[in-house]
PDB file of C-alpha atoms and ligand atoms in Angstrom:
ATOM      1  CA  MET A  13       0.000   0.000   0.000  1.00 77.00           C
ATOM      2  CA  PRO A  14       1.708   3.254  -1.058  1.00 93.00           C
ATOM      3  CA  LEU A  15       1.928   6.332   1.125  1.00 97.00           C
ATOM      4  CA  ALA A  16      -0.804   8.914   0.515  1.00 98.00           C
ATOM      5  CA  TYR A  17       0.708  12.322  -0.241  1.00 98.00           C
ATOM      6  CA  LEU A  18      -1.562  15.343   0.031  1.00 98.00           C
ATOM      7  CA  HIS A  19      -0.899  18.754  -1.407  1.00 98.00           C
ATOM      8  CA  HIS A  20      -2.596  21.579  -3.314  1.00 98.00           C
ATOM      9  CA  PRO A  21      -1.108  24.368  -5.473  1.00 98.00           C
ATOM     10  CA  ASP A  22      -3.137  26.917  -3.452  1.00 98.00           C
ATOM     11  CA  CYS A  23      -0.689  26.256  -0.588  1.00 98.00           C
ATOM     12  CA  LEU A  24       2.003  27.959  -2.705  1.00 98.00           C
ATOM     13  CA  ARG A  25       0.010  31.153  -3.283  1.00 98.00           C
ATOM     14  CA  HIS A  26       0.097  32.340   0.329  1.00 98.00           C
ATOM     15  CA  GLU A  27       3.149  34.614   0.653  1.00 97.00           C
ATOM     16  CA  MET A  28       3.978  36.735   3.680  1.00 97.00           C
ATOM     17  CA  GLY A  29       6.601  38.953   2.073  1.00 95.00           C
ATOM     18  CA  ARG A  30      10.177  38.869   0.893  1.00 94.00           C
ATOM     19  CA  GLY A  31      12.506  37.347   3.442  1.00 94.00           C
ATOM     20  CA  HIS A  32       9.772  35.646   5.471  1.00 97.00           C
ATOM     21  CA  PRO A  33      11.074  32.187   6.452  1.00 98.00           C
ATOM     22  CA  GLU A  34       7.667  30.468   6.010  1.00 98.00           C
ATOM     23  CA  ARG A  35       7.715  30.642   2.223  1.00 98.00           C
ATOM     24  CA  PRO A  36       6.455  28.647  -0.775  1.00 98.00           C
ATOM     25  CA  ASP A  37       9.991  27.465  -1.622  1.00 98.00           C
ATOM     26  CA  ARG A  38       9.765  25.130   1.374  1.00 98.00           C
ATOM     27  CA  ILE A  39       7.220  22.996  -0.478  1.00 98.00           C
ATOM     28  CA  HIS A  40       9.337  23.052  -3.669  1.00 98.00           C
ATOM     29  CA  ALA A  41      12.455  22.025  -1.733  1.00 98.00           C
ATOM     30  CA  ILE A  42      10.614  19.000  -0.374  1.00 98.00           C
ATOM     31  CA  GLU A  43       9.239  18.006  -3.767  1.00 98.00           C
ATOM     32  CA  ASP A  44      12.665  18.441  -5.412  1.00 98.00           C
ATOM     33  CA  GLN A  45      14.278  16.204  -2.821  1.00 98.00           C
ATOM     34  CA  LEU A  46      11.533  13.574  -3.077  1.00 97.00           C
ATOM     35  CA  ALA A  47      11.999  13.544  -6.858  1.00 97.00           C
ATOM     36  CA  ALA A  48      15.789  13.332  -6.552  1.00 97.00           C
ATOM     37  CA  SER A  49      15.411  10.473  -4.069  1.00 95.00           C
ATOM     38  CA  GLN A  50      13.044   8.699  -6.476  1.00 94.00           C
ATOM     39  CA  LEU A  51      10.321   8.643  -3.863  1.00 95.00           C
ATOM     40  CA  MET A  52       7.726  10.471  -5.982  1.00 92.00           C
ATOM     41  CA  ASP A  53       7.031   7.329  -8.031  1.00 90.00           C
ATOM     42  CA  LEU A  54       6.303   5.370  -4.870  1.00 94.00           C
ATOM     43  CA  ILE A  55       3.665   7.651  -3.385  1.00 97.00           C
ATOM     44  CA  ARG A  56       0.051   8.278  -4.326  1.00 98.00           C
ATOM     45  CA  TYR A  57      -0.740  11.948  -4.880  1.00 98.00           C
ATOM     46  CA  TYR A  58      -4.033  13.426  -3.664  1.00 98.00           C
ATOM     47  CA  GLU A  59      -5.213  16.990  -4.137  1.00 98.00           C
ATOM     48  CA  ALA A  60      -6.205  18.481  -0.780  1.00 98.00           C
ATOM     49  CA  PRO A  61      -9.855  19.579  -0.590  1.00 98.00           C
ATOM     50  CA  LEU A  62     -11.046  22.730   1.189  1.00 98.00           C
ATOM     51  CA  ALA A  63     -11.899  22.148   4.843  1.00 98.00           C
ATOM     52  CA  THR A  64     -15.548  22.838   5.599  1.00 98.00           C
ATOM     53  CA  ARG A  65     -16.734  25.326   8.187  1.00 98.00           C
ATOM     54  CA  GLN A  66     -18.135  22.458  10.243  1.00 98.00           C
ATOM     55  CA  GLN A  67     -14.787  20.636  10.274  1.00 98.00           C
ATOM     56  CA  LEU A  68     -12.981  23.806  11.384  1.00 98.00           C
ATOM     57  CA  ALA A  69     -15.611  24.651  14.010  1.00 98.00           C
ATOM     58  CA  ARG A  70     -14.692  21.529  16.003  1.00 98.00           C
ATOM     59  CA  VAL A  71     -11.520  23.337  17.100  1.00 98.00           C
ATOM     60  CA  HIS A  72     -11.956  27.017  16.147  1.00 98.00           C
ATOM     61  CA  ASP A  73     -14.384  29.767  17.160  1.00 98.00           C
ATOM     62  CA  GLY A  74     -16.989  30.666  14.551  1.00 98.00           C
ATOM     63  CA  GLN A  75     -16.136  34.354  14.549  1.00 98.00           C
ATOM     64  CA  TYR A  76     -12.454  33.601  13.990  1.00 98.00           C
ATOM     65  CA  ILE A  77     -13.222  31.198  11.132  1.00 98.00           C
ATOM     66  CA  ASP A  78     -15.332  33.934   9.486  1.00 98.00           C
ATOM     67  CA  GLN A  79     -12.544  36.491   9.911  1.00 97.00           C
ATOM     68  CA  ILE A  80     -10.177  34.237   7.950  1.00 98.00           C
ATOM     69  CA  ILE A  81     -12.459  32.791   5.289  1.00 97.00           C
ATOM     70  CA  ASN A  82     -14.227  36.064   4.495  1.00 96.00           C
ATOM     71  CA  HIS A  83     -10.977  37.978   4.024  1.00 96.00           C
ATOM     72  CA  THR A  84     -10.882  39.360   0.474  1.00 87.00           C
ATOM     73  CA  ASP A  85      -8.758  41.346  -1.974  1.00 85.00           C
ATOM     74  CA  LYS A  86     -10.509  44.522  -0.884  1.00 88.00           C
ATOM     75  CA  GLU A  87      -8.988  44.345   2.576  1.00 88.00           C
ATOM     76  CA  GLY A  88      -5.457  43.716   1.309  1.00 94.00           C
ATOM     77  CA  SER A  89      -2.993  42.185   3.756  1.00 96.00           C
ATOM     78  CA  VAL A  90      -3.312  42.420   7.546  1.00 96.00           C
ATOM     79  CA  TYR A  91      -0.925  41.285  10.266  1.00 97.00           C
ATOM     80  CA  LEU A  92      -2.848  39.077  12.714  1.00 97.00           C
ATOM     81  CA  ASP A  93       0.275  38.788  14.863  1.00 95.00           C
ATOM     82  CA  PRO A  94       3.814  40.041  14.184  1.00 95.00           C
ATOM     83  CA  ASP A  95       4.692  36.820  12.281  1.00 95.00           C
ATOM     84  CA  SER A  96       1.418  36.000  10.553  1.00 97.00           C
ATOM     85  CA  LEU A  97       0.239  38.049   7.559  1.00 97.00           C
ATOM     86  CA  LEU A  98      -3.306  37.411   6.361  1.00 98.00           C
ATOM     87  CA  THR A  99      -3.243  38.069   2.611  1.00 97.00           C
ATOM     88  CA  PRO A 100      -6.023  37.670   0.025  1.00 97.00           C
ATOM     89  CA  GLN A 101      -4.500  34.276  -0.898  1.00 97.00           C
ATOM     90  CA  THR A 102      -4.258  33.026   2.695  1.00 98.00           C
ATOM     91  CA  PRO A 103      -7.845  31.762   3.150  1.00 98.00           C
ATOM     92  CA  GLN A 104      -7.612  29.291   0.250  1.00 98.00           C
ATOM     93  CA  ALA A 105      -4.190  28.046   1.360  1.00 98.00           C
ATOM     94  CA  ALA A 106      -5.280  27.676   4.991  1.00 98.00           C
ATOM     95  CA  LEU A 107      -8.490  25.866   3.988  1.00 98.00           C
ATOM     96  CA  ARG A 108      -6.504  23.473   1.772  1.00 98.00           C
ATOM     97  CA  ALA A 109      -3.988  22.823   4.562  1.00 99.00           C
ATOM     98  CA  ALA A 110      -6.718  21.970   7.083  1.00 99.00           C
ATOM     99  CA  GLY A 111      -8.650  20.076   4.403  1.00 99.00           C
ATOM    100  CA  ALA A 112      -5.578  17.947   3.685  1.00 99.00           C
ATOM    101  CA  LEU A 113      -5.614  16.700   7.281  1.00 99.00           C
ATOM    102  CA  VAL A 114      -9.312  15.838   7.091  1.00 99.00           C
ATOM    103  CA  TYR A 115      -8.886  13.948   3.816  1.00 99.00           C
ATOM    104  CA  ALA A 116      -5.723  12.190   5.045  1.00 99.00           C
ATOM    105  CA  THR A 117      -7.669  11.083   8.128  1.00 99.00           C
ATOM    106  CA  ASP A 118     -10.454   9.750   5.893  1.00 98.00           C
ATOM    107  CA  LEU A 119      -7.966   7.849   3.714  1.00 98.00           C
ATOM    108  CA  VAL A 120      -6.341   6.216   6.728  1.00 98.00           C
ATOM    109  CA  LEU A 121      -9.516   5.452   8.688  1.00 98.00           C
ATOM    110  CA  THR A 122     -11.309   3.974   5.668  1.00 98.00           C
ATOM    111  CA  HIS A 123      -8.310   1.679   5.110  1.00 97.00           C
ATOM    112  CA  LYS A 124      -7.347   3.134   1.734  1.00 98.00           C
ATOM    113  CA  HIS A 125      -3.874   3.905   3.078  1.00 98.00           C
ATOM    114  CA  LYS A 126      -2.090   3.124   6.306  1.00 98.00           C
ATOM    115  CA  VAL A 127       0.062   6.227   6.247  1.00 98.00           C
ATOM    116  CA  ALA A 128      -0.412   9.727   4.823  1.00 98.00           C
ATOM    117  CA  PHE A 129       1.813  12.798   4.630  1.00 98.00           C
ATOM    118  CA  CYS A 130       0.463  16.313   4.100  1.00 98.00           C
ATOM    119  CA  ASN A 131       2.952  18.573   2.326  1.00 98.00           C
ATOM    120  CA  ILE A 132       1.052  21.736   3.091  1.00 98.00           C
ATOM    121  CA  ARG A 133       1.425  25.272   4.348  1.00 98.00           C
ATOM    122  CA  PRO A 134       0.597  27.422   6.245  1.00 98.00           C
ATOM    123  CA  PRO A 135       1.565  25.226   9.198  1.00 98.00           C
ATOM    124  CA  GLY A 136      -0.820  24.948  12.137  1.00 98.00           C
ATOM    125  CA  HIS A 137       0.443  23.980  15.562  1.00 99.00           C
ATOM    126  CA  HIS A 138       0.620  27.520  17.033  1.00 98.00           C
ATOM    127  CA  ALA A 139      -2.904  28.468  15.908  1.00 98.00           C
ATOM    128  CA  LEU A 140      -5.273  28.924  18.844  1.00 98.00           C
ATOM    129  CA  ARG A 141      -9.060  28.542  18.850  1.00 98.00           C
ATOM    130  CA  ASP A 142      -9.569  32.199  18.069  1.00 98.00           C
ATOM    131  CA  GLN A 143      -6.183  33.537  17.053  1.00 98.00           C
ATOM    132  CA  ALA A 144      -3.528  33.169  14.359  1.00 98.00           C
ATOM    133  CA  MET A 145      -0.019  32.885  15.709  1.00 98.00           C
ATOM    134  CA  GLY A 146       3.539  32.060  14.636  1.00 98.00           C
ATOM    135  CA  PHE A 147       2.895  31.594  10.854  1.00 98.00           C
ATOM    136  CA  CYS A 148      -0.226  29.488  11.632  1.00 98.00           C
ATOM    137  CA  PHE A 149      -3.892  30.268  10.830  1.00 98.00           C
ATOM    138  CA  PHE A 150      -5.902  27.082  11.284  1.00 98.00           C
ATOM    139  CA  ASN A 151      -4.573  24.320  13.525  1.00 99.00           C
ATOM    140  CA  ASN A 152      -4.394  21.667  10.817  1.00 99.00           C
ATOM    141  CA  VAL A 153      -3.387  18.735  13.012  1.00 99.00           C
ATOM    142  CA  ALA A 154      -6.115  19.583  15.552  1.00 99.00           C
ATOM    143  CA  VAL A 155      -8.702  19.722  12.756  1.00 99.00           C
ATOM    144  CA  GLY A 156      -7.582  16.244  11.618  1.00 99.00           C
ATOM    145  CA  ALA A 157      -7.540  14.779  15.129  1.00 99.00           C
ATOM    146  CA  ALA A 158     -10.984  16.226  15.938  1.00 99.00           C
ATOM    147  CA  HIS A 159     -12.279  14.669  12.706  1.00 99.00           C
ATOM    148  CA  ALA A 160     -10.962  11.269  13.834  1.00 99.00           C
ATOM    149  CA  LEU A 161     -12.740  11.674  17.197  1.00 98.00           C
ATOM    150  CA  GLU A 162     -16.039  13.098  15.987  1.00 98.00           C
ATOM    151  CA  ASN A 163     -16.516  11.498  12.583  1.00 98.00           C
ATOM    152  CA  TYR A 164     -15.089   8.061  13.331  1.00 98.00           C
ATOM    153  CA  GLY A 165     -15.740   7.801  17.063  1.00 98.00           C
ATOM    154  CA  LEU A 166     -12.150   7.085  18.049  1.00 98.00           C
ATOM    155  CA  ASN A 167     -11.469   7.419  21.779  1.00 98.00           C
ATOM    156  CA  ARG A 168      -7.686   7.556  21.884  1.00 98.00           C
ATOM    157  CA  VAL A 169      -5.796   9.664  19.359  1.00 99.00           C
ATOM    158  CA  ALA A 170      -2.145  10.642  19.880  1.00 99.00           C
ATOM    159  CA  ILE A 171      -0.496  13.731  18.430  1.00 99.00           C
ATOM    160  CA  VAL A 172       3.304  13.794  18.561  1.00 98.00           C
ATOM    161  CA  ASP A 173       5.093  17.046  17.764  1.00 99.00           C
ATOM    162  CA  PHE A 174       8.864  17.206  17.259  1.00 98.00           C
ATOM    163  CA  ASP A 175       8.923  20.726  15.797  1.00 98.00           C
ATOM    164  CA  VAL A 176      11.512  22.851  17.612  1.00 98.00           C
ATOM    165  CA  HIS A 177       8.751  25.166  18.853  1.00 98.00           C
ATOM    166  CA  HIS A 178       6.183  24.131  21.425  1.00 98.00           C
ATOM    167  CA  GLY A 179       2.824  23.249  19.845  1.00 98.00           C
ATOM    168  CA  ASN A 180       1.008  25.659  22.116  1.00 98.00           C
ATOM    169  CA  GLY A 181      -2.074  25.892  19.922  1.00 98.00           C
ATOM    170  CA  THR A 182      -2.571  22.142  19.869  1.00 98.00           C
ATOM    171  CA  GLU A 183      -2.084  21.967  23.625  1.00 98.00           C
ATOM    172  CA  ALA A 184      -4.545  24.811  24.263  1.00 98.00           C
ATOM    173  CA  ILE A 185      -7.215  23.317  21.992  1.00 98.00           C
ATOM    174  CA  PHE A 186      -7.022  19.876  23.614  1.00 98.00           C
ATOM    175  CA  THR A 187      -6.172  20.832  27.165  1.00 98.00           C
ATOM    176  CA  ASP A 188      -9.552  19.497  28.406  1.00 98.00           C
ATOM    177  CA  GLU A 189      -9.787  16.599  25.926  1.00 98.00           C
ATOM    178  CA  PRO A 190      -8.514  13.360  27.479  1.00 98.00           C
ATOM    179  CA  ARG A 191      -9.242  11.449  24.244  1.00 98.00           C
ATOM    180  CA  ILE A 192      -6.135  13.208  22.887  1.00 98.00           C
ATOM    181  CA  LEU A 193      -2.607  12.439  24.095  1.00 98.00           C
ATOM    182  CA  PHE A 194      -0.299  15.274  23.043  1.00 98.00           C
ATOM    183  CA  CYS A 195       3.478  14.679  23.191  1.00 98.00           C
ATOM    184  CA  SER A 196       5.758  17.595  22.353  1.00 98.00           C
ATOM    185  CA  THR A 197       9.510  18.188  22.445  1.00 98.00           C
ATOM    186  CA  PHE A 198      10.730  21.751  21.995  1.00 98.00           C
ATOM    187  CA  GLN A 199      13.603  24.126  22.626  1.00 98.00           C
ATOM    188  CA  HIS A 200      13.026  26.058  25.844  1.00 98.00           C
ATOM    189  CA  PRO A 201      13.205  28.876  26.706  1.00 98.00           C
ATOM    190  CA  PHE A 202      12.206  29.835  23.174  1.00 98.00           C
ATOM    191  CA  TYR A 203       9.211  30.984  21.149  1.00 98.00           C
ATOM    192  CA  PRO A 204       6.276  30.698  22.058  1.00 98.00           C
ATOM    193  CA  HIS A 205       7.637  30.812  25.631  1.00 97.00           C
ATOM    194  CA  CYS A 206       5.255  28.352  27.231  1.00 97.00           C
ATOM    195  CA  GLY A 207       4.683  24.648  27.793  1.00 97.00           C
ATOM    196  CA  ALA A 208       7.444  23.988  30.297  1.00 96.00           C
ATOM    197  CA  ASP A 209       5.086  24.262  33.300  1.00 95.00           C
ATOM    198  CA  THR A 210       2.199  22.183  32.000  1.00 95.00           C
ATOM    199  CA  VAL A 211       1.125  19.421  34.364  1.00 92.00           C
ATOM    200  CA  SER A 212      -1.335  16.977  32.795  1.00 96.00           C
ATOM    201  CA  ASP A 213      -1.387  13.261  32.220  1.00 95.00           C
ATOM    202  CA  HIS A 214      -2.471  13.661  28.611  1.00 98.00           C
ATOM    203  CA  ILE A 215      -0.143  16.551  27.682  1.00 98.00           C
ATOM    204  CA  ILE A 216       3.468  15.360  27.724  1.00 98.00           C
ATOM    205  CA  ASN A 217       5.657  18.419  27.225  1.00 98.00           C
ATOM    206  CA  VAL A 218       9.411  17.945  27.116  1.00 98.00           C
ATOM    207  CA  PRO A 219      11.348  21.232  27.120  1.00 98.00           C
ATOM    208  CA  LEU A 220      14.951  20.865  25.903  1.00 98.00           C
ATOM    209  CA  PRO A 221      17.736  23.417  26.329  1.00 98.00           C
ATOM    210  CA  ALA A 222      19.377  25.225  23.389  1.00 98.00           C
ATOM    211  CA  GLY A 223      22.186  23.122  21.968  1.00 98.00           C
ATOM    212  CA  THR A 224      20.407  19.797  22.504  1.00 98.00           C
ATOM    213  CA  GLY A 225      21.639  17.178  20.048  1.00 98.00           C
ATOM    214  CA  GLY A 226      20.351  13.820  18.889  1.00 98.00           C
ATOM    215  CA  GLU A 227      21.426  11.794  21.889  1.00 98.00           C
ATOM    216  CA  LYS A 228      19.637  13.950  24.482  1.00 98.00           C
ATOM    217  CA  PHE A 229      16.601  14.244  22.227  1.00 98.00           C
ATOM    218  CA  ARG A 230      16.355  10.445  21.964  1.00 98.00           C
ATOM    219  CA  ASP A 231      16.800  10.075  25.723  1.00 98.00           C
ATOM    220  CA  ALA A 232      13.907  12.494  26.287  1.00 98.00           C
ATOM    221  CA  VAL A 233      11.630  10.660  23.862  1.00 98.00           C
ATOM    222  CA  ILE A 234      12.466   7.314  25.511  1.00 98.00           C
ATOM    223  CA  LEU A 235      11.962   8.689  29.004  1.00 98.00           C
ATOM    224  CA  TYR A 236       8.782  10.738  28.521  1.00 98.00           C
ATOM    225  CA  TRP A 237       6.980  10.077  25.232  1.00 98.00           C
ATOM    226  CA  LEU A 238       7.234   6.331  24.847  1.00 98.00           C
ATOM    227  CA  PRO A 239       5.890   5.295  28.286  1.00 98.00           C
ATOM    228  CA  ALA A 240       2.949   7.697  27.836  1.00 98.00           C
ATOM    229  CA  LEU A 241       2.257   6.341  24.342  1.00 98.00           C
ATOM    230  CA  HIS A 242       2.375   2.714  25.503  1.00 98.00           C
ATOM    231  CA  LYS A 243       0.035   3.482  28.391  1.00 98.00           C
ATOM    232  CA  PHE A 244      -2.399   5.393  26.167  1.00 98.00           C
ATOM    233  CA  ALA A 245      -2.403   2.761  23.383  1.00 98.00           C
ATOM    234  CA  PRO A 246      -3.526   5.161  20.625  1.00 99.00           C
ATOM    235  CA  GLN A 247      -5.940   4.020  17.929  1.00 98.00           C
ATOM    236  CA  MET A 248      -4.315   6.460  15.496  1.00 98.00           C
ATOM    237  CA  ILE A 249      -1.279   8.762  15.536  1.00 99.00           C
ATOM    238  CA  PHE A 250      -0.846  12.234  14.066  1.00 99.00           C
ATOM    239  CA  ILE A 251       2.618  13.713  13.664  1.00 99.00           C
ATOM    240  CA  SER A 252       3.221  17.477  13.739  1.00 99.00           C
ATOM    241  CA  ALA A 253       6.368  17.057  11.686  1.00 99.00           C
ATOM    242  CA  GLY A 254       8.472  20.192  11.987  1.00 98.00           C
ATOM    243  CA  PHE A 255      12.111  19.919  10.961  1.00 98.00           C
ATOM    244  CA  ASP A 256      13.379  23.220  12.386  1.00 98.00           C
ATOM    245  CA  ALA A 257      15.347  21.510  15.195  1.00 98.00           C
ATOM    246  CA  HIS A 258      17.845  20.473  12.497  1.00 98.00           C
ATOM    247  CA  GLU A 259      21.383  21.685  13.146  1.00 98.00           C
ATOM    248  CA  ASP A 260      21.453  23.475   9.774  1.00 98.00           C
ATOM    249  CA  ASP A 261      18.247  25.414  10.541  1.00 98.00           C
ATOM    250  CA  SER A 262      19.217  28.883  11.716  1.00 98.00           C
ATOM    251  CA  ILE A 263      15.810  29.558  13.325  1.00 98.00           C
ATOM    252  CA  SER A 264      16.767  27.456  16.369  1.00 98.00           C
ATOM    253  CA  LEU A 265      19.767  26.283  18.348  1.00 98.00           C
ATOM    254  CA  MET A 266      19.024  22.576  18.425  1.00 98.00           C
ATOM    255  CA  ARG A 267      21.236  20.083  16.668  1.00 98.00           C
ATOM    256  CA  LEU A 268      19.169  17.233  15.254  1.00 98.00           C
ATOM    257  CA  HIS A 269      20.080  15.452  12.023  1.00 98.00           C
ATOM    258  CA  GLU A 270      18.276  13.284   9.483  1.00 98.00           C
ATOM    259  CA  LYS A 271      19.224  10.167  11.431  1.00 98.00           C
ATOM    260  CA  ASP A 272      17.424  11.514  14.504  1.00 98.00           C
ATOM    261  CA  TYR A 273      14.279  12.130  12.454  1.00 98.00           C
ATOM    262  CA  ALA A 274      14.592   8.586  11.099  1.00 98.00           C
ATOM    263  CA  TRP A 275      14.916   7.252  14.632  1.00 98.00           C
ATOM    264  CA  VAL A 276      11.916   9.107  16.078  1.00 98.00           C
ATOM    265  CA  THR A 277       9.801   8.151  13.048  1.00 98.00           C
ATOM    266  CA  GLU A 278      10.715   4.485  13.613  1.00 98.00           C
ATOM    267  CA  GLU A 279       9.670   4.743  17.253  1.00 98.00           C
ATOM    268  CA  ILE A 280       6.328   6.284  16.275  1.00 98.00           C
ATOM    269  CA  LEU A 281       5.828   3.595  13.622  1.00 98.00           C
ATOM    270  CA  PHE A 282       6.488   0.908  16.222  1.00 98.00           C
ATOM    271  CA  ILE A 283       3.775   2.336  18.507  1.00 98.00           C
ATOM    272  CA  ALA A 284       1.395   2.673  15.542  1.00 98.00           C
ATOM    273  CA  ASP A 285       1.970  -0.968  14.534  1.00 98.00           C
ATOM    274  CA  ARG A 286       1.457  -2.185  18.060  1.00 98.00           C
ATOM    275  CA  TYR A 287      -1.736  -0.316  18.938  1.00 98.00           C
ATOM    276  CA  ALA A 288      -3.099   1.597  15.955  1.00 98.00           C
ATOM    277  CA  GLN A 289      -3.065  -0.822  13.017  1.00 98.00           C
ATOM    278  CA  GLY A 290      -0.132   1.200  11.677  1.00 98.00           C
ATOM    279  CA  ARG A 291      -2.351   4.277  11.100  1.00 98.00           C
ATOM    280  CA  ILE A 292      -0.363   7.511  10.896  1.00 98.00           C
ATOM    281  CA  VAL A 293      -1.115  10.937   9.446  1.00 99.00           C
ATOM    282  CA  SER A 294       1.942  13.183   9.372  1.00 99.00           C
ATOM    283  CA  THR A 295       1.804  16.852   8.462  1.00 99.00           C
ATOM    284  CA  LEU A 296       4.441  19.473   7.781  1.00 98.00           C
ATOM    285  CA  GLU A 297       4.887  22.153  10.447  1.00 98.00           C
ATOM    286  CA  GLY A 298       8.201  24.106  10.507  1.00 98.00           C
ATOM    287  CA  GLY A 299      11.586  23.638   8.839  1.00 98.00           C
ATOM    288  CA  TYR A 300      13.235  26.651   7.208  1.00 98.00           C
ATOM    289  CA  ASP A 301      16.638  25.588   5.906  1.00 98.00           C
ATOM    290  CA  LEU A 302      15.560  24.385   2.485  1.00 98.00           C
ATOM    291  CA  SER A 303      18.222  21.729   1.989  1.00 98.00           C
ATOM    292  CA  ALA A 304      17.899  20.284   5.505  1.00 98.00           C
ATOM    293  CA  LEU A 305      14.103  20.386   5.199  1.00 98.00           C
ATOM    294  CA  GLY A 306      14.085  18.448   1.916  1.00 98.00           C
ATOM    295  CA  ARG A 307      16.522  15.841   3.201  1.00 98.00           C
ATOM    296  CA  SER A 308      14.724  15.452   6.527  1.00 98.00           C
ATOM    297  CA  VAL A 309      11.273  15.003   4.954  1.00 98.00           C
ATOM    298  CA  ALA A 310      12.685  12.432   2.495  1.00 98.00           C
ATOM    299  CA  THR A 311      14.188  10.558   5.447  1.00 98.00           C
ATOM    300  CA  HIS A 312      10.913  10.765   7.409  1.00 98.00           C
ATOM    301  CA  LEU A 313       8.914   9.428   4.454  1.00 98.00           C
ATOM    302  CA  ARG A 314      11.383   6.659   3.706  1.00 97.00           C
ATOM    303  CA  VAL A 315      10.857   5.338   7.232  1.00 97.00           C
ATOM    304  CA  LEU A 316       7.076   5.746   6.990  1.00 98.00           C
ATOM    305  CA  MET A 317       7.229   3.757   3.732  1.00 97.00           C
ATOM    306  CA  ARG A 318       9.332   1.118   5.505  1.00 94.00           C
ATOM    307  CA  MET A 319      12.265   1.582   3.160  1.00 91.00           C
ATOM    308  CA  ASN A 320      14.747   1.875   6.004  1.00 66.00           C
ATOM    309  CA  GLY A 321      17.515  -0.609   6.323  1.00 49.00           C
TER     310      GLY A 321
HETATM  311 ZN1   ZN B  10       8.730  25.467  14.479  1.00 80.43          ZN
END
């Protein structure tokens, strides 16, 4: 069964200005590397649909959804936070990104694919119920996970997030939702400056100091994530796959490499095989060094496609 790969050209049309790190070239860099690695022939391409208002409303406030989706050319571009520019092209891109997660969830839960990857932008894990934040507009992974809970009646869905930034939006949305186990590693102290103090048995936050390399990262995953995942026994796993903890990525001071992303993906796959019938939906979050991003995603997908070794 090939990997389902979801994308839409609308995701390339959202641009937040020259020099902004969250740029369309990120998607191209990934596709170039997948082509160079001859992975494109092994995946099944799906065009991401638009998320519906009802799908978004499971995790976002109605007024906020309207603010984004009703934004038009007439209003031009508006900063919703210092990092997040709402442009006339943003609503379509954000709806495709969230829609990709819904469709990927459908593909996996109707047994058409075991594993799906969403190569989409804008990313989502900082987006709050009623607020854009940190390059994110809709919380894509939360929209997908809520779809798995509400549309398919799952009771235990895990979201693992190895982006270098804390997935504060995902945590905030699911803080009172014990059907979700959220595991996050992140550089701390660092943007968005929260998560280190959270105490909850279904939110497993693992702050890591600047300079953390692969060995300490793996130790933290073994010590904190894996016991929680085994105990929870998820029926499905979502991955907020950000690759900005890579040593070559100048946005952070962490020092992960492709082999660390391969390792953590293998660990997640092991949990998925054991409890979740192998069902994984992974979605792109951060990752701003184009070469490291392309290589890391290719590595991540190779493991998900069981081409390792
Ligand atoms: Zn990030």
